[in-house]
Short mmCIF file of C-alpha atoms in Angstrom, two decimals:
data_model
loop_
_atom_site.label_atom_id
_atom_site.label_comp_id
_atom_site.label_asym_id
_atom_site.label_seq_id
_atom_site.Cartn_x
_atom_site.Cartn_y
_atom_site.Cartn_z
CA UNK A 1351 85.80 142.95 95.85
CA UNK A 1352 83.63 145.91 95.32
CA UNK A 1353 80.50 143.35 92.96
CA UNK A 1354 80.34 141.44 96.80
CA UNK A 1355 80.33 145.11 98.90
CA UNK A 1356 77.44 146.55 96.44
CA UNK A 1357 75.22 143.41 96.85
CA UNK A 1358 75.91 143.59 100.42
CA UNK A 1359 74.70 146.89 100.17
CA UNK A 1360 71.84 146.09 99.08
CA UNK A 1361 70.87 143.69 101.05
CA UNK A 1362 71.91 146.06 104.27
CA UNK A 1363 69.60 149.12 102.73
CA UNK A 1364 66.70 146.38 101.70
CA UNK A 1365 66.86 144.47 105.60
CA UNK A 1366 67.37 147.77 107.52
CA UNK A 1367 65.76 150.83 105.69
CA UNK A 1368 67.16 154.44 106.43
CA UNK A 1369 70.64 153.30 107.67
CA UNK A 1370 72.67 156.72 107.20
CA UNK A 1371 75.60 156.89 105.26
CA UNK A 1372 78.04 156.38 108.32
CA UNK A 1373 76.48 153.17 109.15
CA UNK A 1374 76.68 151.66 106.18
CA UNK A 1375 80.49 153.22 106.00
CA UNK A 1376 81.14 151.40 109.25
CA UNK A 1377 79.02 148.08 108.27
CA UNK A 1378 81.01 147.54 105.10
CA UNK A 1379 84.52 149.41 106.50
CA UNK A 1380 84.83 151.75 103.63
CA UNK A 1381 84.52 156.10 103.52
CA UNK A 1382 81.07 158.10 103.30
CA UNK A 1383 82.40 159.28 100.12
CA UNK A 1384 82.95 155.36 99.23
CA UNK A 1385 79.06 154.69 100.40
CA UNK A 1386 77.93 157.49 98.06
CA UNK A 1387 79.96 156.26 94.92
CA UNK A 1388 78.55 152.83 95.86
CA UNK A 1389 75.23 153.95 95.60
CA UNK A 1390 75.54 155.63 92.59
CA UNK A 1391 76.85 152.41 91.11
CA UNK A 1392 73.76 150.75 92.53
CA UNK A 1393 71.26 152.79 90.67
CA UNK A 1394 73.17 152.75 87.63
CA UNK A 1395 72.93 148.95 87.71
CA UNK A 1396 68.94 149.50 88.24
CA UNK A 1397 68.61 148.70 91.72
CA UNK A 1398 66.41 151.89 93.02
CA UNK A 1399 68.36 153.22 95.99
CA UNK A 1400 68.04 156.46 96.87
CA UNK A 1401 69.20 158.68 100.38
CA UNK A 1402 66.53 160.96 102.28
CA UNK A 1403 67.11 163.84 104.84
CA UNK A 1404 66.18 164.46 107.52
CA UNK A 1405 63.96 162.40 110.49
CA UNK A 1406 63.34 159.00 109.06
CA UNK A 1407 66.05 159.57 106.19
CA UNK A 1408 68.99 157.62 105.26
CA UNK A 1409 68.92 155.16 102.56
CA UNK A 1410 66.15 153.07 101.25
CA UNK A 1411 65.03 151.09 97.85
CA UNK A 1412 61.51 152.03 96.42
CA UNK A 1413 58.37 150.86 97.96
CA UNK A 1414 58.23 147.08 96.27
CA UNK A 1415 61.38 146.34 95.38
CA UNK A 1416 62.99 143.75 96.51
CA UNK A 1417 66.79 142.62 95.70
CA UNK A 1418 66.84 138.71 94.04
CA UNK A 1419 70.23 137.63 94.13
CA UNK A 1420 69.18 136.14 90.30
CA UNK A 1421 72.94 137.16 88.75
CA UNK A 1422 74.97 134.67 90.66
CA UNK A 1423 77.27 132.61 89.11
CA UNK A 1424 76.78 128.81 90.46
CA UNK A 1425 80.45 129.14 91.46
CA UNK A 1426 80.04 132.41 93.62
CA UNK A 1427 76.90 130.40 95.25
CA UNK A 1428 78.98 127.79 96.40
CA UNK A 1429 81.81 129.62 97.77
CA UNK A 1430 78.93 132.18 99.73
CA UNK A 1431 77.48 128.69 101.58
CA UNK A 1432 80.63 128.04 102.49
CA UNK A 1433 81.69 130.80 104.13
CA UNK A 1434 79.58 129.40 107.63
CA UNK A 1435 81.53 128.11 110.64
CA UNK A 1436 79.27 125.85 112.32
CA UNK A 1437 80.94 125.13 115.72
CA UNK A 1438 82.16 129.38 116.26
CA UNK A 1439 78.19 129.76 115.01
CA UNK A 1440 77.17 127.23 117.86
CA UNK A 1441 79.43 128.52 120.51
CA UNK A 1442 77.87 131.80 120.46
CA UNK A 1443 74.28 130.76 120.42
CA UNK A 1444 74.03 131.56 116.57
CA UNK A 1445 73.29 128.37 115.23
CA UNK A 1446 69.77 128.82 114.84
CA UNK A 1447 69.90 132.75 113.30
CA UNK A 1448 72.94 131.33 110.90
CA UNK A 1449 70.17 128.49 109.47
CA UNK A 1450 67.45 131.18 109.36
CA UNK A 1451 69.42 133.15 107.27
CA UNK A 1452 70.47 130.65 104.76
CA UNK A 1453 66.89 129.68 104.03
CA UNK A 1454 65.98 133.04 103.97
CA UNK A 1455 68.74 133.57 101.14
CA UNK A 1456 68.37 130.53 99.11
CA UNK A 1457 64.12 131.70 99.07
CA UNK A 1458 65.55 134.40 96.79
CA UNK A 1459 68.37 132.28 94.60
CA UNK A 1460 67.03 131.00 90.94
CA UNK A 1461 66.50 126.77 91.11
CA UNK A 1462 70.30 126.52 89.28
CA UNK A 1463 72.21 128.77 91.86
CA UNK A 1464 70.27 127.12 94.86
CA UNK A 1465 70.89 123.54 93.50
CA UNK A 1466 74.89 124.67 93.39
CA UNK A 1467 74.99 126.40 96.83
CA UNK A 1468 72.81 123.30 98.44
CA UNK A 1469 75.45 121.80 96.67
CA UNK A 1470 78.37 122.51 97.90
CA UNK A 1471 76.81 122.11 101.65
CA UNK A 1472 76.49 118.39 101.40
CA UNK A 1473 80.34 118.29 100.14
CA UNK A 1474 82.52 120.90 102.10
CA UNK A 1475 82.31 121.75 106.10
CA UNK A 1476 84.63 124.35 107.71
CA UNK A 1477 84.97 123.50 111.32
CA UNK A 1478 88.04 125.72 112.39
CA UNK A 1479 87.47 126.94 116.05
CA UNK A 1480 91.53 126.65 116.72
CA UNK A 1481 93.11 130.02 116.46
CA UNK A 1482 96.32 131.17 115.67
CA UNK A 1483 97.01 128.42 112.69
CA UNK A 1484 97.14 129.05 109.16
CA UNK A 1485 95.73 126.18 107.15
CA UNK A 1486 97.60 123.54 105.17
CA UNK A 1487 97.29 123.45 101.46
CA UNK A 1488 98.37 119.73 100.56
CA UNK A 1489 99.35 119.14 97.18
CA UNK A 1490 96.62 116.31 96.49
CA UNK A 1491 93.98 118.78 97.81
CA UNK A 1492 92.70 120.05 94.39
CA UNK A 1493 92.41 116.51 92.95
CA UNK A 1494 90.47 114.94 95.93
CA UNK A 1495 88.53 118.27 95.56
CA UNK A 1496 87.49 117.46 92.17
CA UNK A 1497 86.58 114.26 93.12
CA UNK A 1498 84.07 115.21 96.10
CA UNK A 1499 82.46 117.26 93.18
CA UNK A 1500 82.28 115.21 90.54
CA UNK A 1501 80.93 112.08 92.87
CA UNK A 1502 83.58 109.82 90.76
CA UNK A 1503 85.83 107.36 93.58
CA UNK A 1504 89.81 108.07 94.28
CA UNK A 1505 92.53 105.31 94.69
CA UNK A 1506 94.50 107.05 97.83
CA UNK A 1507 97.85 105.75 98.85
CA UNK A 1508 97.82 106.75 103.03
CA UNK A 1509 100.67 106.74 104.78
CA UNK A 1510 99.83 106.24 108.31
CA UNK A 1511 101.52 107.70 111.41
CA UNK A 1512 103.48 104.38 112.26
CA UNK A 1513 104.78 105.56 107.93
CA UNK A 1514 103.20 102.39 106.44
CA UNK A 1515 101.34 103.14 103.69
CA UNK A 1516 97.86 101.60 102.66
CA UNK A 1517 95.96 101.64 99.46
CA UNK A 1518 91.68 102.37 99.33
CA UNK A 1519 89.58 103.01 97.12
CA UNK A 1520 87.41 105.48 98.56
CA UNK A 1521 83.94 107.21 97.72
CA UNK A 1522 84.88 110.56 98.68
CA UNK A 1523 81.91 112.73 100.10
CA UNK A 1524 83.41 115.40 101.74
CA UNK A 1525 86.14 117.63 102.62
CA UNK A 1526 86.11 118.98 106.05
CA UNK A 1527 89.17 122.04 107.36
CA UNK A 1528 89.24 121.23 110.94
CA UNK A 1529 91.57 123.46 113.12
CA UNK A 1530 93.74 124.11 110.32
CA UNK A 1531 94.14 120.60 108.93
CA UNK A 1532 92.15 119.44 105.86
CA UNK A 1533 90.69 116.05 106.09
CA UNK A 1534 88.76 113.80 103.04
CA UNK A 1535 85.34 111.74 104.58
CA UNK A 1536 84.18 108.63 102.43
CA UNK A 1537 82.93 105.89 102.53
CA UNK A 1538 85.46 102.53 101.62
CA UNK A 1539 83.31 100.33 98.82
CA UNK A 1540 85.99 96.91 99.19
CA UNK A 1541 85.24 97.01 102.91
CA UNK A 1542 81.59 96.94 102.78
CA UNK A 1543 80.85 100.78 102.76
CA UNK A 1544 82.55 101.41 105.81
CA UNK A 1545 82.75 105.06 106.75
CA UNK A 1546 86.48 106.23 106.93
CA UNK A 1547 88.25 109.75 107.55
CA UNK A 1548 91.52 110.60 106.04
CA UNK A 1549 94.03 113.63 106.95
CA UNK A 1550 94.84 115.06 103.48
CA UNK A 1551 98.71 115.58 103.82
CA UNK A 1552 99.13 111.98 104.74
CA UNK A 1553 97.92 111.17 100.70
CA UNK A 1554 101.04 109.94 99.09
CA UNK A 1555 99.10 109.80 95.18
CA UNK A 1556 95.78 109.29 94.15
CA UNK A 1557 94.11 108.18 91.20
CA UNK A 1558 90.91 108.85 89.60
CA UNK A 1559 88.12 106.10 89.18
CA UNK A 1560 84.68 105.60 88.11
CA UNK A 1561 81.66 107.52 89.03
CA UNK A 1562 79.28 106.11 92.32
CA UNK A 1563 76.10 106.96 93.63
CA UNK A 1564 75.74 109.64 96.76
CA UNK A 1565 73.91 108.91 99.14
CA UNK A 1566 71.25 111.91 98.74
CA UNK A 1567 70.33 111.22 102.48
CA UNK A 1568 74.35 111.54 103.69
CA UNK A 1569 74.51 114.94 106.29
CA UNK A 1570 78.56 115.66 106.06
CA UNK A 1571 78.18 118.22 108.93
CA UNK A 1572 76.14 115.55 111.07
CA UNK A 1573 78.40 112.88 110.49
CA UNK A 1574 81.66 114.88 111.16
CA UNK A 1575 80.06 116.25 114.77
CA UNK A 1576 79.35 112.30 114.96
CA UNK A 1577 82.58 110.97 114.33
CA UNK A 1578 85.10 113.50 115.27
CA UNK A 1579 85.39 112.11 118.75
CA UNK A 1580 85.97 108.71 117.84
CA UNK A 1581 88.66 109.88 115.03
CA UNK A 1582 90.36 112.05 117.79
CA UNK A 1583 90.40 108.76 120.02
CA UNK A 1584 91.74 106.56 117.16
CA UNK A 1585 94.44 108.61 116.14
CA UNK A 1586 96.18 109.11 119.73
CA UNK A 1587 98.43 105.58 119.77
CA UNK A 1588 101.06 106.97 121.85
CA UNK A 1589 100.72 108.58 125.73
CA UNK A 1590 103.54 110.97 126.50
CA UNK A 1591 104.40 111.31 130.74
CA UNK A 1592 104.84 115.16 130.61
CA UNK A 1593 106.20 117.47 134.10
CA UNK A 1594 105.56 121.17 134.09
CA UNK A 1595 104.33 123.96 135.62
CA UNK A 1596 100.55 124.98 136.04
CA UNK A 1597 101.77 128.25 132.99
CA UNK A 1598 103.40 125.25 131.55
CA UNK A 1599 100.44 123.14 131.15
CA UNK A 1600 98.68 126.27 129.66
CA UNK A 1601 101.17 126.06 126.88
CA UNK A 1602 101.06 122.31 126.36
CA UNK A 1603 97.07 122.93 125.69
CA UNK A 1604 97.85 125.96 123.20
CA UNK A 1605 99.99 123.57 121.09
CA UNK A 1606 98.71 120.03 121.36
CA UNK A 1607 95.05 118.80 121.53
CA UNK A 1608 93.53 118.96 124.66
CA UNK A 1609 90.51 116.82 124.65
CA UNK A 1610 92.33 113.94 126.27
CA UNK A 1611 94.54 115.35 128.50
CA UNK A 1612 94.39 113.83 131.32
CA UNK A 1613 93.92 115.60 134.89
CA UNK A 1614 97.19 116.76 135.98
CA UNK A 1615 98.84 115.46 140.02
CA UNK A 1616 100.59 117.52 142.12
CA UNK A 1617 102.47 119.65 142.40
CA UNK A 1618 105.59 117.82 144.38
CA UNK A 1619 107.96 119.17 146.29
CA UNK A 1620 109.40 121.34 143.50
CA UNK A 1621 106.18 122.52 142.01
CA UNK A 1622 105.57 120.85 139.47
CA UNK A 1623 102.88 119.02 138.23
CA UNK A 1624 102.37 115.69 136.11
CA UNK A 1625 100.28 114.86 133.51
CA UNK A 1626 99.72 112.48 130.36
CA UNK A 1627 99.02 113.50 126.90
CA UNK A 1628 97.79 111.77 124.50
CA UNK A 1629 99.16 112.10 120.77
CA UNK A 1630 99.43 110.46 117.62
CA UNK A 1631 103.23 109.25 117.70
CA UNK A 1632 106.37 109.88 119.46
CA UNK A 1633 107.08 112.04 115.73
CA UNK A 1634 104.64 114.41 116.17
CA UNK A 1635 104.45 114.66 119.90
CA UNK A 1636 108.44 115.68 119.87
CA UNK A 1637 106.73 118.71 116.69
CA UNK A 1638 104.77 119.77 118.81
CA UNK A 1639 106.33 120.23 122.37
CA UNK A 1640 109.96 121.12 121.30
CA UNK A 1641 108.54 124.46 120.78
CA UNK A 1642 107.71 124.98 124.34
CA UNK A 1643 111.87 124.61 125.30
CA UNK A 1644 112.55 124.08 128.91
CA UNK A 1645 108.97 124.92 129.82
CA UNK A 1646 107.96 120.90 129.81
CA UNK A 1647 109.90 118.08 130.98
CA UNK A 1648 108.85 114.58 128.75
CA UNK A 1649 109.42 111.80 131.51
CA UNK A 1650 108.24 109.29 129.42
CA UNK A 1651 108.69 107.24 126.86
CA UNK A 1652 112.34 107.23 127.16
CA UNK A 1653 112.93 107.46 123.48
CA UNK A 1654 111.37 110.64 123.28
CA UNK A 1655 112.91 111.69 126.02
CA UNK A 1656 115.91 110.75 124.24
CA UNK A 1657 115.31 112.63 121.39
CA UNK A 1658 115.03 115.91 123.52
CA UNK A 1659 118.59 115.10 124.83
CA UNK A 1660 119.91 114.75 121.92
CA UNK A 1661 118.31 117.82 120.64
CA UNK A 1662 119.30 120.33 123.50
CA UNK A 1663 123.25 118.70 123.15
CA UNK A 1664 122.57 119.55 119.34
CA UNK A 1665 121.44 123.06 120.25
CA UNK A 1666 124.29 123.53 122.84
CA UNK A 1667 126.62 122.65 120.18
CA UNK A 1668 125.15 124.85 117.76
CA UNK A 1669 125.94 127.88 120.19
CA UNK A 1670 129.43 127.65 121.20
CA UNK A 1671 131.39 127.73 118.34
#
């Protein structure tokens, strides 16, 4: 949207005085001719840009001024702060700089704008590091959503991966999009405020309740780094006995979790290696490997091995009529 490219401009020009038309072209991917227009919009908007010649030239704002993001909508606040991805951000040593920089930009936002961004920190996280995957958009999303914003508790009907479903009444507090999956944090009032973590496409209905109290004090980012380990843990109920090759076993990781894969043995005689894998059921582990073909062997449990039998006959079928 060319509103967000001009106030990037601005803050470029007002951080780093006398960048030159081509590298503000190249920092906001647009043409010189683009960069000029841009300016031109700038000043007519009263922001006093201007571009120099010559040594020590470029583009600069007057001596003084500085840009206050006062004009944003509490809306575009929220969806700026959360635009960070924390565990990318610590990966590459950026942490710190990332924080820096969002203190350094709420210092300029008016108290109603930095209320909505601060906002919106305390109720959403983005944790994606998994590439590759598009995100799912469950139905229920929105509504859960509006209830993490509005602080008002959500009847969920779960169905858990055994398909038994559950009822809770939950305090929802955040939202987190881990690795392409969306997942609802809150805490569980008729089970004395114990902390509980929900995937969102396993909500069958909800149904809206009454408002609660936050917890000013609750840290959503802190608690998911906290938890997440645990969660992983508690989902895997099933161990599948898988047989591959070592380029086989670098597919099973691209397409399964692999924090608790286990250290492979071998190879045997043939060359093949062995190794257990923990997943959530025998449903999802068959979703998730049938992709890979005859690249894996599942040795065990023999119903899922089953199911792969049944599956290649299906497939054999399939191809000679």
């Amino acid at each position: 949207m060319r509103a967000a490219r001009l106030i990037r401009m601005a803050l470029l020009v007002q951080s780093s005085p006398g960048l030159t038309g081509a590298a503000l072209a190249r920092e906001l991917e647009v043409s010189e001719r683009t960069v000029i227009r841009d300016a031109q919009a700038l000043q007519e908007a009263g922001v006093p840009i201007r571009s120099e010649l010559g040594r020590g030239g470029g583009y600069h704002l007057a001596p003084g001024y500085r840009t206050r993001l006062t004009t944003l909508h509490p809306t575009e606040a929220e969806t700026l702060f959360l635009s960070g991805l924390p565990t990318a951000l610590r990966d590459l040593g950026l942490a710190g700089a990332a924080d820096a920089a969002r203190l350094k930009l709420s210092a300029t936002l008016i108290p109603s704008v930095r209320a909505a961004a601060e906002s919106s920190t305390r109720r959403f996280l983005l944790d994606a590091p998994a590439w590759f995957r598009e995100p799912s958009a469950p139905e229920l999303l929105p509504e859960l959503a509006r209830a993490v914003w509005s602080d008002h508790t959500v009847e969920l009907t779960y169905a858990r991966p055994d398909r038994a479903t559950v009822t809770r009444l939950l305090e929802p507090y955040g939202l987190v999009l881990k690795a392409g999956v969306w997942y609802v944090v809150g805490r569980v009032p008729d089970r004395d405020g114990a902390w509980r973590t929900y995937r969102v496409d396993r909500v069958r209905a909800t149904a809206a309740g009454e408002p609660f109290a936050r917890d000013p004090a609750f840290d959503l980012a802190a608690h998911w780094e906290a938890g997440a380990a645990e969660f992983a843990r508690a989902m895997m109920r099933a161990t599948v006995s898988l047989r591959t090759t070592e380029a086989g076993l670098r597919r099973v990781r691209a397409v399964a979790d692999p924090a608790g894969l286990a250290a492979a043995t071998g190879p045997d005689e043939d060359g093949l290696v062995t190794v257990e894998l923990p997943v959530e059921s025998e449903e999802v582990a068959f979703g998730q490997l049938v992709s890979l073909g005859a690249a894996v062997e599942v040795v065990a449990p023999a119903g899922l091995r089953a199911r792969f039998r049944e599956h290649a006959q299906a497939l054999i079928e399939l191809y000679q009529r």
